[in-house]
mmCIF file of C-alpha atoms in Angstrom:
data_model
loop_
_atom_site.group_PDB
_atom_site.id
_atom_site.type_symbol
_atom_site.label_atom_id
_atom_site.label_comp_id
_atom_site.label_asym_id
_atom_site.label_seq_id
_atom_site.Cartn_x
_atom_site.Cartn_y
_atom_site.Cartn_z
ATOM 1 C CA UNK L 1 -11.005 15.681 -20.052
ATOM 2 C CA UNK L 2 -8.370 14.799 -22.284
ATOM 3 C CA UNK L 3 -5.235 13.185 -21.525
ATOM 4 C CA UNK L 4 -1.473 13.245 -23.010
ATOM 5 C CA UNK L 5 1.365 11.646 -21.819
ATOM 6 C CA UNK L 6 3.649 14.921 -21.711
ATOM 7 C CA UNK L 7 1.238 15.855 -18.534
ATOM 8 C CA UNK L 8 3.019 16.744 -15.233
ATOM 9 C CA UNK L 9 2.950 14.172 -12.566
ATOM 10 C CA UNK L 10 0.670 16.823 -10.745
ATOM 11 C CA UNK L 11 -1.945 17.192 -13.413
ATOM 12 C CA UNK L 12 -2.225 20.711 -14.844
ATOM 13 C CA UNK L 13 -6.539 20.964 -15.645
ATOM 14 C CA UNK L 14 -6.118 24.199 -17.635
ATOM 15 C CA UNK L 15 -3.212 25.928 -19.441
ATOM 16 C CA UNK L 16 -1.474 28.201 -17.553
ATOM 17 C CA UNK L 17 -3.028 31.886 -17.962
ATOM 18 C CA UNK L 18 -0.410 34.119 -16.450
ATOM 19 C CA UNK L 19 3.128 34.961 -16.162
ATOM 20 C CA UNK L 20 2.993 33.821 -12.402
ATOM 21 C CA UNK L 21 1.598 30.445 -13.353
ATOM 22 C CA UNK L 22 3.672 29.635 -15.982
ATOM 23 C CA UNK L 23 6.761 30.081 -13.727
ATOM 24 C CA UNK L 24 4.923 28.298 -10.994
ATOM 25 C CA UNK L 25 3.729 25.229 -13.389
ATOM 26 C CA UNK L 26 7.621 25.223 -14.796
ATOM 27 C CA UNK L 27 9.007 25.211 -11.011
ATOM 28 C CA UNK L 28 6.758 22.586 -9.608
ATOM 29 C CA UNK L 29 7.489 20.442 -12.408
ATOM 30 C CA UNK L 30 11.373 20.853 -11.998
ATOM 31 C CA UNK L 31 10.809 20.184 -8.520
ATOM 32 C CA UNK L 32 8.284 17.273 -8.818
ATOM 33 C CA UNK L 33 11.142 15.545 -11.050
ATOM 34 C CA UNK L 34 14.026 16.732 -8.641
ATOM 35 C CA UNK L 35 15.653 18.782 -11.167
ATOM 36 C CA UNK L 36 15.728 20.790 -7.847
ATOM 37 C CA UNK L 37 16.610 18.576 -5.321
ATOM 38 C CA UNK L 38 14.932 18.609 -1.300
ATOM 39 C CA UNK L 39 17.130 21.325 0.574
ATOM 40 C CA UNK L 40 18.329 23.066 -2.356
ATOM 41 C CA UNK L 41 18.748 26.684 -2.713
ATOM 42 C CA UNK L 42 16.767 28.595 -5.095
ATOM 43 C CA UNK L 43 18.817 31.745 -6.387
ATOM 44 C CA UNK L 44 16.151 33.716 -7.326
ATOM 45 C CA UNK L 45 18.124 35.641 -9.540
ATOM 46 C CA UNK L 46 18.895 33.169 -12.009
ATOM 47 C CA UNK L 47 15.741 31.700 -12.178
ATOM 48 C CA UNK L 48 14.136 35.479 -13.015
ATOM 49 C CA UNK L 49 17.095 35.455 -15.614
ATOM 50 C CA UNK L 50 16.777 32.053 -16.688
ATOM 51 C CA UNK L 51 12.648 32.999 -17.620
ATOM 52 C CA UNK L 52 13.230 36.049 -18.588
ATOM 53 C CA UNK L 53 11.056 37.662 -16.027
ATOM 54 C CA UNK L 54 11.152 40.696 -13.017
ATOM 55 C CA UNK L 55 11.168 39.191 -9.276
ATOM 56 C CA UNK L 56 7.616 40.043 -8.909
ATOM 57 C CA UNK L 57 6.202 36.955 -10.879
ATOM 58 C CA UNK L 58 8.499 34.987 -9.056
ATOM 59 C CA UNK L 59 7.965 35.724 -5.420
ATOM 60 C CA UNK L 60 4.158 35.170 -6.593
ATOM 61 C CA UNK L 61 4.824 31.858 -8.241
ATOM 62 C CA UNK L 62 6.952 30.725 -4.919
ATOM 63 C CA UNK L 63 4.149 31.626 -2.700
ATOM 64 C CA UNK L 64 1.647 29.359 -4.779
ATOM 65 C CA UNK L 65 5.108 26.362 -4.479
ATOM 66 C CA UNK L 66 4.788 27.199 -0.044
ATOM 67 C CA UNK L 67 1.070 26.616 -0.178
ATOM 68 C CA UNK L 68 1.623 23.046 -2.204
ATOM 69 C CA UNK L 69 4.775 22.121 0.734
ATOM 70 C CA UNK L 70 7.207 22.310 -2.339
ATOM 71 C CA UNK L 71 9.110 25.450 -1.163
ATOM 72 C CA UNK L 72 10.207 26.994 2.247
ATOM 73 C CA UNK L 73 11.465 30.640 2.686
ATOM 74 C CA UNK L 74 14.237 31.087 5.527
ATOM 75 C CA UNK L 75 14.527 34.292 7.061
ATOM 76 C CA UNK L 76 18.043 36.203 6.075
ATOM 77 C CA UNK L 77 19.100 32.882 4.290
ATOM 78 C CA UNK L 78 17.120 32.343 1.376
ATOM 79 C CA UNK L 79 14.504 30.316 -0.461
ATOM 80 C CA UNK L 80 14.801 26.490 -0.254
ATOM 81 C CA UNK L 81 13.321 22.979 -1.543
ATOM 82 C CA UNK L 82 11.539 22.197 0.935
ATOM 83 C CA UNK L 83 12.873 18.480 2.806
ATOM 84 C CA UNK L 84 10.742 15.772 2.331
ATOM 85 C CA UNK L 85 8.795 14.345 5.749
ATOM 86 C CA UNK L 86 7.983 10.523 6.506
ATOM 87 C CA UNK L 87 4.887 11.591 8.500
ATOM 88 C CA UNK L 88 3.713 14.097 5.407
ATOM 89 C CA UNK L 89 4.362 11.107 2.825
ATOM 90 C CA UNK L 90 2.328 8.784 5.098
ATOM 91 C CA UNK L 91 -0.549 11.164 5.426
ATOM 92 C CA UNK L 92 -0.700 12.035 1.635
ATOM 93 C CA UNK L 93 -0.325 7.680 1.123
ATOM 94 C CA UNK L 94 -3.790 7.538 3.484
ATOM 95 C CA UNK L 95 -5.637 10.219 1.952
ATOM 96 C CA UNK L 96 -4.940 9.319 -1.841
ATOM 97 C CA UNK L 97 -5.166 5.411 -0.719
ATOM 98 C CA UNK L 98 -9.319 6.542 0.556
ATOM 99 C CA UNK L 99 -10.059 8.226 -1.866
ATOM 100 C CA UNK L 100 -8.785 5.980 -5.430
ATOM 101 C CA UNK L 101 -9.945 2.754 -3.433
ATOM 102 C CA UNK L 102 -13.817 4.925 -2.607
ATOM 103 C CA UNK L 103 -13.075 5.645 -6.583
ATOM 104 C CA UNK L 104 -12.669 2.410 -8.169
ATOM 105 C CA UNK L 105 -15.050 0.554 -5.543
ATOM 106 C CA UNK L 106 -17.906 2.577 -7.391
ATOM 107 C CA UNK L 107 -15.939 2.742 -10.935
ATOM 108 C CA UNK L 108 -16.326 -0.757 -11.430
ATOM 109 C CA UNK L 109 -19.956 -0.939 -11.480
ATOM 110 C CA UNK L 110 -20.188 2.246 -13.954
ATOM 111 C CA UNK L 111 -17.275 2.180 -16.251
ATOM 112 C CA UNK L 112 -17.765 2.238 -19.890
ATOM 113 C CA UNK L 113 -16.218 0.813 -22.637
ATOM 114 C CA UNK L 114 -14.523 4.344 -23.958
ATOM 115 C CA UNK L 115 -13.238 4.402 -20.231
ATOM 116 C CA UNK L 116 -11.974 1.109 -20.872
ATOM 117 C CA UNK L 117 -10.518 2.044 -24.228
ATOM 118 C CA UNK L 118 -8.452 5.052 -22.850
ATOM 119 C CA UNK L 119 -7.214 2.567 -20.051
ATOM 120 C CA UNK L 120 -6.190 0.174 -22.420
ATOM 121 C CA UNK L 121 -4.127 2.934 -24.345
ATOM 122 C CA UNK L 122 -2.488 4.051 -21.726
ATOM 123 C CA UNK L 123 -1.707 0.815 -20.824
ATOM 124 C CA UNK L 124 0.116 -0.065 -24.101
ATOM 125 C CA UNK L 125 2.283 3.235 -24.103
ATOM 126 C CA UNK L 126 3.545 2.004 -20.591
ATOM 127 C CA UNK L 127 4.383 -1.020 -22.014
ATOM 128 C CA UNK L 128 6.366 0.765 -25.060
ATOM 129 C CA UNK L 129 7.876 3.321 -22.739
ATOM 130 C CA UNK L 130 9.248 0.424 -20.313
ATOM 131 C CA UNK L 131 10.863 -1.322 -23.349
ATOM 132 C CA UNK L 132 12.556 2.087 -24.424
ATOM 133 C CA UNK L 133 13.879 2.470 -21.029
ATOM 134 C CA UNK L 134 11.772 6.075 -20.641
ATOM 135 C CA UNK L 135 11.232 5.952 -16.746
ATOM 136 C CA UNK L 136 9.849 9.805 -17.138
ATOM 137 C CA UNK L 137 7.647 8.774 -19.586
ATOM 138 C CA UNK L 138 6.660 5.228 -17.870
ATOM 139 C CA UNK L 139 5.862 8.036 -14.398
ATOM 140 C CA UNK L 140 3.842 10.205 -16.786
ATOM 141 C CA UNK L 141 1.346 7.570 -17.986
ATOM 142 C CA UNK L 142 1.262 6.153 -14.446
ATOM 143 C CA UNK L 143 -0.087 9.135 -12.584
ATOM 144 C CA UNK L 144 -2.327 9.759 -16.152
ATOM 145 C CA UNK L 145 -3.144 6.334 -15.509
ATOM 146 C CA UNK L 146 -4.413 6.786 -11.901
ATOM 147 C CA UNK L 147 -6.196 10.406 -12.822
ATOM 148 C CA UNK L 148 -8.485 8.044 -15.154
ATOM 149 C CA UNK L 149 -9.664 5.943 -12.374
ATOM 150 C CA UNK L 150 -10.619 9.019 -10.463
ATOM 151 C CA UNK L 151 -11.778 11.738 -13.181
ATOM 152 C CA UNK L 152 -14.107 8.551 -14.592
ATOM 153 C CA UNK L 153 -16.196 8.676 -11.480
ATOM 154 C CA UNK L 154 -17.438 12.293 -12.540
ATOM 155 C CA UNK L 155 -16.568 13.855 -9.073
ATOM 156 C CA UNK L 156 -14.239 16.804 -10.257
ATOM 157 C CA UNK L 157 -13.173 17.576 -6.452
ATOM 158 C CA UNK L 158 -11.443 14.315 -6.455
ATOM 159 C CA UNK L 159 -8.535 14.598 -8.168
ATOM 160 C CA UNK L 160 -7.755 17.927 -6.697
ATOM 161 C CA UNK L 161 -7.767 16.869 -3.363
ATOM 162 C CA UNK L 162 -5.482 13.429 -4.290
ATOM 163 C CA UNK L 163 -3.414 15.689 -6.174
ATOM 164 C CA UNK L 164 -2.532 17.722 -3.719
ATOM 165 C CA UNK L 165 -2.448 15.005 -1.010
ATOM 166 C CA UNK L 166 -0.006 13.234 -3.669
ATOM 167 C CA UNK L 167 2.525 15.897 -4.287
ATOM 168 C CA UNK L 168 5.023 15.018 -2.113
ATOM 169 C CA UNK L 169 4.883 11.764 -2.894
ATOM 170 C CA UNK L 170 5.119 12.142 -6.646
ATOM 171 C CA UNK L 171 8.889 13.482 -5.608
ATOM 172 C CA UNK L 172 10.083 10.945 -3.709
ATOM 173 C CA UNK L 173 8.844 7.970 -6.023
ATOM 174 C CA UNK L 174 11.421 9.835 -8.747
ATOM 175 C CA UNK L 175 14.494 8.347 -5.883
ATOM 176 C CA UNK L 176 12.864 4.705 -6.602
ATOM 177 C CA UNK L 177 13.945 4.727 -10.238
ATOM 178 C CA UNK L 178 16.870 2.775 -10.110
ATOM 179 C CA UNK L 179 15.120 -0.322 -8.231
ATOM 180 C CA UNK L 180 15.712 -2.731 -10.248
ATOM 181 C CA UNK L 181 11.897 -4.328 -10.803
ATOM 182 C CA UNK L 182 9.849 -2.013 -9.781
ATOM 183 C CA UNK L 183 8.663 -0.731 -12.929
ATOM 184 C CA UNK L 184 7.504 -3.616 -14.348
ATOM 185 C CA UNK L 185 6.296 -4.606 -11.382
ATOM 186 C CA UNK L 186 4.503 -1.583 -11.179
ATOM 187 C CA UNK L 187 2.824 -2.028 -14.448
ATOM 188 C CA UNK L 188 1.553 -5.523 -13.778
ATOM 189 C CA UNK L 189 -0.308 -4.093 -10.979
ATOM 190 C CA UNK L 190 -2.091 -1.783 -13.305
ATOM 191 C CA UNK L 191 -2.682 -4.871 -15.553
ATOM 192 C CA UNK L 192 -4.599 -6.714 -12.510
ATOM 193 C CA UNK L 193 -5.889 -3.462 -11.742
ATOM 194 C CA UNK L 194 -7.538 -3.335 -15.230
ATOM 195 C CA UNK L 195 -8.463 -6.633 -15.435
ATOM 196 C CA UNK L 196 -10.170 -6.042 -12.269
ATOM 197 C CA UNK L 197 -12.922 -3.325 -13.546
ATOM 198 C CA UNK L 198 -13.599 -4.749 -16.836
ATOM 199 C CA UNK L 199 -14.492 -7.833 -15.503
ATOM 200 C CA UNK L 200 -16.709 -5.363 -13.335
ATOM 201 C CA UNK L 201 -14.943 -6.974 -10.231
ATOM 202 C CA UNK L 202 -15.270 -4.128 -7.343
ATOM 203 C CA UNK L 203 -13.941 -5.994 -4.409
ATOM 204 C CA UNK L 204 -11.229 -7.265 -6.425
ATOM 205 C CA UNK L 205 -10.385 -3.619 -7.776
ATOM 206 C CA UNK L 206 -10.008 -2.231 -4.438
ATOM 207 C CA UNK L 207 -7.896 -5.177 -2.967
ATOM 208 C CA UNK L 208 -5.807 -4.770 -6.343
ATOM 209 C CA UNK L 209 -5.474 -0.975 -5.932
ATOM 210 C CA UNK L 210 -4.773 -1.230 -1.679
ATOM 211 C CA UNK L 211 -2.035 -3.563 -2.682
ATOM 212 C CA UNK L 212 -0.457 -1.691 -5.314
ATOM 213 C CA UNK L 213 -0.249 1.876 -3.512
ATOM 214 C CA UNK L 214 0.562 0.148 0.034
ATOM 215 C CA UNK L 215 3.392 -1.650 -1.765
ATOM 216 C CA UNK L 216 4.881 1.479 -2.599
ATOM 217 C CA UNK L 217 5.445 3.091 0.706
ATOM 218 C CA UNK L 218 6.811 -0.677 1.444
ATOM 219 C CA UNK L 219 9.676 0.913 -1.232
ATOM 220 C CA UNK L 220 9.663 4.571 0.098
ATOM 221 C CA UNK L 221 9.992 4.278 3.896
ATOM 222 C CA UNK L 222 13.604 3.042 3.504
ATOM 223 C CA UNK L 223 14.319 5.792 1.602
ATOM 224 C CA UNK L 224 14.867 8.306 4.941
ATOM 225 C CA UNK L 225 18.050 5.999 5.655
ATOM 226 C CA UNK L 226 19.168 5.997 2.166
ATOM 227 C CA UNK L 227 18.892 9.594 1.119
ATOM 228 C CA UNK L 228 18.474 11.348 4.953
ATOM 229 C CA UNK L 229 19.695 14.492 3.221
ATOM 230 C CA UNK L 230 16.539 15.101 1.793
ATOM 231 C CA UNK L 231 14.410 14.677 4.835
ATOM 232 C CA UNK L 232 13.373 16.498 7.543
#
């Protein structure tokens, strides 16, 4: 698979094909960056006038945003953001945590050094990205950066299933932007994380990886108090 750093936070394995999934990639990314903030109304016509497109496209492309939790349709009131949920966050936290720490356990007996090399890139842009003060492009290389660690295992069902457990997740990290830190903090972890499988250390690369994605529901959980009107 190849990788660029313009890639959604939700990673997008094939160009869209269709009218209905180019609105629905172009909505789930607005959403993902909360262009369209939790709770906010949709007005369906401007968005059909905004693409250029008939409400039939759209109505398809909003069903496809229900199934991911993005979008919720009220009866006689209209079509909404969906609110973000503490339980759903948790739940997507534990299944992507299982699955990246099952991931790198085995990657770090099996990785190769063009793995390593595309790690190592990606690495580097974060560090340029931090220093321009490009938080959207830090976010991008950070999700490309965890996709690596579980497309290099060579089990394609993996990153669909953390993907989707993820998505929710991917919108609320967008509200810990402003911490003052946590970027650079964040890309230190990858650093140990790195260090971790090309010293072929598996233990090590799961207690790196545990520590780095449990630290950041340590950051999101206050979040409900902070911002409660964009939670359920």
């Amino acid at each position: 698979m190849q990788y660029s750093i313009d890639q959604n936070l939700t990673r997008i394995n094939a160009a869209p094909t269709s009218l209905k999934q180019k609105v629905y990639f172009n909505l789930q990314k607005s959403i993902i960056e909360l262009e369209y903030k939790p709770g906010e109304l949709l007005k369906k016509q401007e968005l059909c006038k905004e693409f250029g497109i008939s409400r039939t496209p759209l109505s398809e492309a909003i069903a496809l945003l229900m199934q991911d939790g993005l979008v919720e349709v009220v009866p006689q009131a209209g079509t909404y953001v969906a609110r973000l949920s503490m339980d759903d966050l948790h739940e997507g936290a534990f299944i992507r945590e299982a699955l990246e720490i099952a991931a790198i356990k085995l990657l770090a007996g099996i990785i190769t050094e063009p793995q390593l090399v595309k790690l190592r890139r990606n690495l580097r842009l974060q560090r340029v990205f931090i220093d321009d003060e490009d938080f959207q492009g830090f976010y991008a290389l950070d999700a490309q950066f965890h996709a690596m660690l579980l497309d290099f295992t060579g089990f394609d069902k993996l990153s669909r299933v953390a993907d989707s457990a993820w998505i929710n997740v991917n919108r609320v990290r967008r509200l810990l932007m402003p911490i003052a830190g946590r970027v650079e903090e964040t890309y230190q972890e990858h650093v140990e994380i790195y260090g971790t499988l090309e010293r072929g250390e598996p233990t090590k690369a799961s207690n790196a990886l545990e520590k780095h994605l449990r630290k950041l529901m340590t950051y999101i959980s206050p979040l409900e108090k902070s911002h409660p009107e964009y939670f359920t």
